[in-house]
XYZ file of C-alpha atoms in Angstrom:
457
model
C 0.913 -27.382 16.619
C 3.495 -29.250 18.266
C 5.765 -27.501 16.045
C 4.935 -24.010 17.575
C 4.816 -24.682 20.087
C 8.593 -25.886 20.518
C 9.526 -23.323 18.414
C 7.649 -20.556 20.772
C 9.826 -22.448 24.226
C 12.623 -22.345 22.169
C 12.495 -17.794 21.753
C 11.014 -18.000 24.418
C 14.759 -16.807 27.083
C 14.658 -14.448 29.908
C 17.135 -11.525 29.449
C 16.808 -11.720 25.203
C 17.991 -8.543 24.516
C 14.578 -8.511 21.770
C 14.468 -4.445 22.186
C 18.119 -4.004 21.215
C 16.923 -6.660 18.292
C 14.044 -4.858 17.416
C 16.066 -1.257 17.208
C 18.717 -3.289 15.280
C 16.231 -4.065 12.415
C 14.477 -0.816 12.178
C 18.343 1.053 12.030
C 19.274 -1.498 9.102
C 16.285 -1.359 7.715
C 16.366 2.443 7.505
C 20.235 2.863 6.296
C 19.410 0.346 3.781
C 16.706 2.474 2.428
C 18.750 6.053 2.463
C 20.882 3.891 0.737
C 18.750 3.134 -1.897
C 16.544 6.740 -2.017
C 20.602 7.908 -2.170
C 21.636 5.464 -5.922
C 18.080 6.712 -6.734
C 18.714 10.638 -6.195
C 21.549 10.544 -8.463
C 19.455 8.792 -11.279
C 17.411 12.096 -10.093
C 19.671 14.463 -10.967
C 20.172 13.734 -15.355
C 19.174 15.551 -17.026
C 18.566 14.618 -20.397
C 15.577 11.367 -20.415
C 16.013 7.890 -21.282
C 16.906 7.720 -25.265
C 14.135 5.825 -25.698
C 11.998 9.567 -24.324
C 13.964 11.524 -26.118
C 10.798 12.623 -28.823
C 8.268 11.877 -26.602
C 9.211 13.756 -23.703
C 9.635 17.915 -23.389
C 12.838 18.942 -21.958
C 10.615 21.457 -19.910
C 8.189 18.298 -18.369
C 11.283 15.969 -17.539
C 13.208 19.067 -15.537
C 10.063 19.391 -13.859
C 9.471 15.383 -13.511
C 13.335 15.142 -12.123
C 12.323 17.962 -9.567
C 8.643 16.680 -8.559
C 11.334 12.736 -7.494
C 13.596 15.195 -6.210
C 11.552 17.087 -3.983
C 9.640 13.488 -3.123
C 13.151 11.619 -2.296
C 14.251 14.718 0.475
C 10.589 14.851 2.120
C 11.055 10.908 2.178
C 14.220 11.501 3.626
C 13.075 14.166 6.105
C 9.665 12.034 7.153
C 11.487 8.808 7.836
C 13.911 10.636 10.449
C 10.700 12.306 11.906
C 9.342 8.211 12.115
C 12.629 7.143 13.458
C 12.629 9.785 16.311
C 9.318 8.112 17.355
C 10.266 5.021 17.103
C 12.963 5.243 19.332
C 10.768 7.175 21.534
C 8.313 4.875 21.709
C 10.716 1.974 22.566
C 13.066 4.190 24.332
C 10.773 5.758 26.938
C 8.473 3.295 27.867
C 4.928 5.220 26.020
C 3.766 1.770 25.227
C 3.805 0.179 29.445
C 2.832 3.486 30.343
C -0.004 4.323 27.559
C -1.113 1.299 29.095
C -1.364 1.753 32.014
C -3.087 5.366 32.195
C -5.717 4.433 29.633
C -5.985 0.637 32.499
C -6.256 3.838 35.050
C -8.814 6.530 33.283
C -10.964 2.859 32.749
C -11.011 1.661 35.940
C -11.787 5.701 37.148
C -14.089 6.225 34.681
C -15.896 3.533 32.710
C -19.147 0.566 34.128
C -17.056 -1.886 37.007
C -18.118 -3.927 33.707
C -15.881 -3.145 30.802
C -12.874 -2.921 32.133
C -11.782 -5.819 30.749
C -9.121 -6.677 28.028
C -10.852 -6.156 25.112
C -12.276 -2.716 26.575
C -9.307 -1.834 27.827
C -7.393 -2.314 24.321
C -10.375 -0.745 22.119
C -8.987 2.401 24.536
C -5.581 2.132 24.298
C -6.030 1.695 20.876
C -7.594 4.724 19.972
C -5.769 6.581 22.168
C -2.586 5.790 20.765
C -4.278 6.030 16.517
C -5.422 10.147 18.046
C -2.082 10.848 19.370
C -0.025 8.957 16.303
C -2.657 10.925 13.614
C -1.697 14.300 16.174
C 2.360 13.991 15.917
C 2.135 13.305 11.948
C -0.157 16.281 10.785
C 2.049 18.578 10.237
C 4.248 15.609 8.022
C 0.732 14.935 6.933
C 0.260 18.247 5.555
C 3.429 19.934 4.299
C 2.689 16.607 1.608
C -0.658 17.787 0.357
C 0.118 21.994 0.876
C 2.923 22.582 -0.015
C 5.081 19.421 -1.877
C 1.979 18.455 -4.297
C 0.666 22.011 -3.997
C 4.654 23.137 -5.293
C 3.681 20.669 -8.651
C 0.652 21.678 -9.250
C -1.233 18.554 -8.073
C -2.721 19.810 -4.697
C -6.635 20.340 -5.529
C -7.479 20.096 -2.037
C -8.630 22.818 0.851
C -7.523 23.334 4.373
C -11.226 21.949 4.896
C -11.614 19.107 2.467
C -8.079 18.043 4.260
C -9.866 18.289 8.232
C -12.944 17.098 7.130
C -10.699 13.944 5.678
C -9.813 13.299 8.673
C -11.904 13.648 11.279
C -13.625 11.268 8.699
C -10.551 8.544 8.798
C -11.073 9.337 12.648
C -14.571 8.093 12.912
C -15.079 5.492 10.176
C -11.515 3.839 12.890
C -13.709 4.124 15.464
C -17.009 2.636 13.838
C -15.465 0.014 11.904
C -12.565 -0.524 14.535
C -13.624 -1.353 17.710
C -15.931 -4.173 16.653
C -12.917 -5.634 14.016
C -10.194 -5.615 16.638
C -13.097 -7.075 19.324
C -13.363 -9.308 17.317
C -10.358 -10.631 17.009
C -9.312 -10.315 20.669
C -12.352 -12.130 21.668
C -11.417 -15.432 18.651
C -7.809 -15.390 20.084
C -9.414 -15.474 24.097
C -11.807 -18.241 23.002
C -9.802 -20.438 20.741
C -7.019 -22.051 22.811
C -3.204 -22.400 20.891
C -5.568 -22.491 17.483
C -6.604 -19.234 17.630
C -4.720 -18.661 14.277
C -6.997 -21.121 12.074
C -9.845 -18.857 13.173
C -8.086 -15.460 12.458
C -7.704 -16.774 9.662
C -11.109 -17.692 8.064
C -12.082 -14.616 10.347
C -9.906 -12.170 7.928
C -10.767 -14.097 4.793
C -14.448 -12.855 6.205
C -13.581 -9.221 6.846
C -11.603 -9.285 3.315
C -15.077 -10.382 1.354
C -17.295 -8.132 3.499
C -14.659 -5.050 3.191
C -15.234 -5.402 -0.776
C -19.030 -5.422 -0.749
C -19.305 -2.156 1.529
C -16.210 -0.161 1.090
C -18.226 1.026 -2.716
C -21.688 1.196 -0.911
C -20.336 2.943 2.699
C -17.650 3.967 2.836
C -15.890 5.181 -0.338
C -19.104 8.103 -0.868
C -18.189 9.302 2.054
C -14.688 10.806 0.651
C -15.679 11.185 -3.463
C -18.647 10.768 -5.878
C -19.241 7.984 -8.021
C -21.077 8.895 -10.621
C -22.968 6.449 -14.131
C -20.268 6.842 -16.775
C -22.874 8.492 -20.061
C -23.930 7.365 -22.973
C -21.044 7.735 -25.258
C -18.508 6.340 -27.256
C -16.167 5.886 -24.273
C -18.656 3.801 -22.382
C -20.106 1.904 -25.157
C -16.501 1.423 -26.068
C -15.862 -0.407 -22.338
C -18.465 -1.918 -22.487
C -17.988 -3.930 -25.497
C -14.718 -4.674 -24.152
C -15.935 -5.840 -21.507
C -18.388 -8.292 -23.908
C -15.119 -9.185 -25.902
C -13.595 -10.309 -22.800
C -16.919 -12.204 -20.929
C -15.687 -9.442 -17.881
C -18.839 -9.761 -15.123
C -19.359 -5.668 -15.996
C -22.361 -4.653 -13.500
C -21.549 -1.136 -13.564
C -19.235 1.731 -15.173
C -18.536 4.555 -12.510
C -16.564 8.186 -12.846
C -14.913 9.533 -10.420
C -13.886 12.886 -8.683
C -10.888 12.663 -8.244
C -9.870 15.725 -9.617
C -11.720 16.500 -5.853
C -8.338 16.501 -4.272
C -5.854 15.567 -7.060
C -4.755 16.121 -10.776
C -3.625 12.610 -10.689
C -4.772 9.921 -13.517
C -6.183 6.185 -12.755
C -8.223 3.682 -13.058
C -9.552 0.319 -11.282
C -11.836 -2.410 -10.579
C -13.503 -4.149 -8.297
C -16.056 -6.344 -6.946
C -17.067 -10.443 -6.064
C -15.897 -12.378 -9.003
C -19.763 -12.533 -10.363
C -20.228 -8.934 -10.107
C -17.508 -6.403 -11.420
C -17.832 -2.383 -11.231
C -15.066 -0.564 -12.826
C -13.662 3.580 -12.007
C -12.301 5.821 -14.088
C -11.014 9.165 -12.680
C -12.444 12.045 -14.383
C -8.974 13.553 -15.009
C -8.495 10.021 -17.316
C -10.925 10.964 -18.795
C -10.367 14.671 -19.298
C -7.409 13.895 -20.520
C -7.225 11.218 -23.231
C -8.799 10.267 -25.897
C -11.340 7.978 -26.171
C -9.273 5.336 -27.429
C -6.334 5.774 -24.523
C -8.776 5.170 -22.466
C -10.288 1.896 -23.639
C -6.764 0.675 -23.813
C -5.880 1.027 -20.422
C -8.848 -0.987 -18.670
C -8.301 -3.626 -21.693
C -4.937 -4.074 -19.590
C -6.264 -4.072 -16.156
C -8.867 -6.291 -17.876
C -5.814 -8.644 -18.528
C -5.114 -8.338 -14.909
C -8.394 -9.933 -14.109
C -8.151 -12.511 -17.380
C -4.815 -13.563 -16.948
C -6.119 -14.732 -13.259
C -3.332 -11.969 -12.053
C -5.982 -10.517 -8.878
C -6.621 -14.257 -8.155
C -3.223 -15.456 -7.947
C -2.220 -11.708 -5.565
C -5.414 -12.444 -3.161
C -4.278 -16.076 -2.336
C -0.865 -14.820 -2.130
C -2.074 -12.401 0.150
C -4.275 -15.050 2.512
C -1.139 -17.473 2.260
C 0.617 -14.712 3.878
C -2.274 -13.459 6.653
C -2.300 -17.436 7.541
C 1.643 -17.535 7.859
C 1.664 -14.284 10.434
C -1.008 -15.790 12.354
C 0.910 -18.456 12.590
C 3.571 -17.277 13.622
C 1.960 -14.976 16.057
C 0.446 -17.838 18.210
C 4.647 -18.202 18.608
C 5.176 -15.292 19.716
C 1.423 -14.609 21.300
C 2.914 -15.555 24.862
C 6.594 -14.877 24.921
C 6.895 -13.252 28.006
C 10.439 -12.019 27.429
C 9.726 -10.566 24.326
C 7.704 -7.996 25.929
C 9.287 -7.722 29.524
C 12.059 -6.405 27.403
C 9.784 -3.541 26.409
C 8.745 -2.383 29.436
C 5.429 -5.182 30.443
C 6.063 -6.830 33.631
C 2.979 -7.465 35.046
C 0.402 -7.592 32.207
C 1.128 -8.998 28.757
C -2.199 -7.848 26.572
C -2.735 -9.859 22.867
C -2.577 -5.980 20.886
C 0.688 -5.842 22.237
C 2.105 -9.339 21.437
C 0.711 -8.301 18.571
C 2.668 -4.570 17.724
C 6.119 -6.179 19.309
C 5.591 -9.522 17.358
C 5.383 -7.106 13.786
C 8.083 -5.095 14.786
C 10.206 -8.365 14.685
C 8.939 -9.584 11.549
C 10.708 -7.084 9.718
C 13.633 -8.151 8.249
C 10.752 -11.206 6.485
C 8.092 -8.314 5.826
C 11.315 -6.194 3.675
C 12.168 -10.006 1.002
C 8.223 -10.499 1.076
C 8.098 -7.299 0.013
C 10.779 -7.921 -2.552
C 9.320 -11.043 -4.345
C 5.930 -9.464 -4.338
C 7.070 -6.330 -6.395
C 9.691 -8.980 -8.403
C 5.665 -10.966 -8.583
C 3.566 -7.451 -9.411
C 6.280 -6.196 -12.237
C 5.771 -9.724 -14.263
C 2.516 -9.460 -13.924
C 2.191 -6.174 -15.296
C 3.963 -7.039 -18.348
C 1.761 -10.081 -18.881
C -1.476 -7.076 -18.772
C 0.325 -5.003 -20.936
C 0.904 -8.104 -23.838
C -2.809 -8.787 -23.410
C -3.675 -5.424 -24.262
C -1.437 -5.508 -27.097
C -3.086 -9.286 -28.178
C -6.181 -7.264 -28.089
C -4.794 -4.231 -30.772
C -4.518 -1.344 -28.239
C -0.221 -1.564 -28.641
C -0.468 1.515 -29.933
C -2.842 3.608 -27.665
C -1.182 1.898 -24.561
C 1.874 3.090 -24.969
C 0.191 6.670 -26.230
C -2.144 6.653 -22.607
C 0.938 5.630 -20.624
C 3.617 8.195 -22.040
C 0.310 11.045 -21.467
C 0.122 9.485 -17.545
C 3.712 9.514 -16.702
C 3.710 13.482 -18.391
C 0.829 14.456 -16.566
C 1.444 12.455 -12.735
C 5.316 13.363 -13.535
C 6.173 9.935 -12.731
C 10.363 9.442 -12.372
C 10.725 8.761 -16.137
C 14.260 6.492 -15.158
C 15.618 4.549 -12.362
C 18.527 2.409 -10.322
C 17.798 -0.173 -10.714
C 18.639 -1.660 -7.194
C 16.518 1.060 -5.778
C 13.403 -0.204 -8.469
C 13.133 -4.043 -7.504
C 12.827 -2.959 -3.887
C 10.189 -0.292 -3.977
C 8.137 -0.370 -7.741
C 5.449 -2.477 -8.197
C 4.981 -1.365 -12.088
C 7.664 -1.293 -14.756
C 9.128 2.290 -15.730
C 8.191 3.258 -19.001
C 10.816 2.729 -20.747
C 10.457 -0.832 -20.556
C 7.251 -0.910 -20.724
C 7.172 1.199 -24.589
C 10.535 -1.074 -25.411
C 7.786 -4.161 -24.807
C 5.539 -2.969 -26.102
C 7.720 -2.148 -29.177
C 6.929 1.346 -29.038
C 9.313 3.893 -31.449
C 7.100 6.770 -31.967
C 4.686 7.390 -34.027
C 4.551 3.824 -34.842
C 5.437 0.245 -32.922
C 8.791 -1.594 -34.290
C 8.225 -4.646 -36.060
C 7.842 -7.461 -32.887
C 7.160 -5.817 -29.787
C 7.455 -9.087 -27.702
C 11.009 -9.881 -28.991
C 14.149 -7.398 -28.733
C 17.348 -8.606 -30.066
C 15.986 -11.713 -29.639
C 15.210 -11.682 -25.676
C 12.570 -11.092 -23.913
C 12.450 -7.600 -22.220
C 13.852 -7.423 -18.401
C 12.054 -7.535 -15.679
C 14.035 -5.168 -12.994
C 12.513 -2.168 -11.811
C 8.787 -1.286 -11.517
C 6.182 1.860 -10.649
C 2.482 3.019 -10.849
C 0.506 2.842 -14.150
């Protein structure tokens, strides 16, 4: 506590150029990520697939995958510029203090006298800011869904469904955001300098609540979950769960095809009660044993305690963020640098603190991707030990083709952005060589496969 207090005093220096520092961070991050995208774009211009995929992927499919990757890269460049313009406008036009003052004026003019405190003011400010940013970003969101994804055959949504999802999202932000944000502010106000301990406990409670309530009350608002019908697939998955002592409660099929042609599978739930969700697109485009193989990989994460380890790391990260926030919450020089000279709202302090923490977040993102890729290889190896090497390899190839996922990657770009190994690396680790796997799926030339890149399953 004393160390945090002294650090806070050290960093609160009148006239310190916090605004210039934050903008410099943002520009440096944008330039760095732009450089990585440039490196990756050169990979996306290659005309031949990696040697390990030459016998698995048709040239036409590879060309389409490369075109999709280039289209997403260009879209990322333009949307990034759009985002930077928003950020600079917000900072240099002092839009945050102006919006705070404006929402305060609204409250004093139109609300009852008892509803003009900081918590009420923060809620009005937050929802106004969220609405404004949502409207500003509508062109980007629309283009992503109805131009980019539509062009490559992935979008299955309609404009009506898209707008409905948008409105539902805003309604949920109000219904859930208001009490959570109010509780966050009340904890900070009432618990003094040790507020971060209580915020940490509150954060754990919110996560457990979300795990419980999300599939019951939130997910059905957007997708339909149906029990998996009796048959070979259900018997196979239940047999796998029983074999691993996985506490399977229910098996669901989700109508992912309602919005997209992409495929996946996942599980969720409390430690003693888990639910498995399989995308209808995965079932439609895969053999039964291939779907079971994908789930053997996913359950490998559970059996190897990957999910528990990641949850623990997330809790440590949350505690560290809240503890550091206690250093900045009373930093008047930070507030004043961004135009707050008379009022020092908690929510503004947290927003500005988050901007100042951006460089550290980049480092954490890199380290988490390294760990995640390690876990992915371990889960693949777990599936191999269960006897699903060939089926998993076939399924990964099919998913790669169906999702038009990038089939090769620049090592630096992948190290920073990807949380999963790319397909050639995974196939190499599985010992796959066409119709049959190689002799030893764990060791290649006396060495384990390198873990340098990653992407989605």
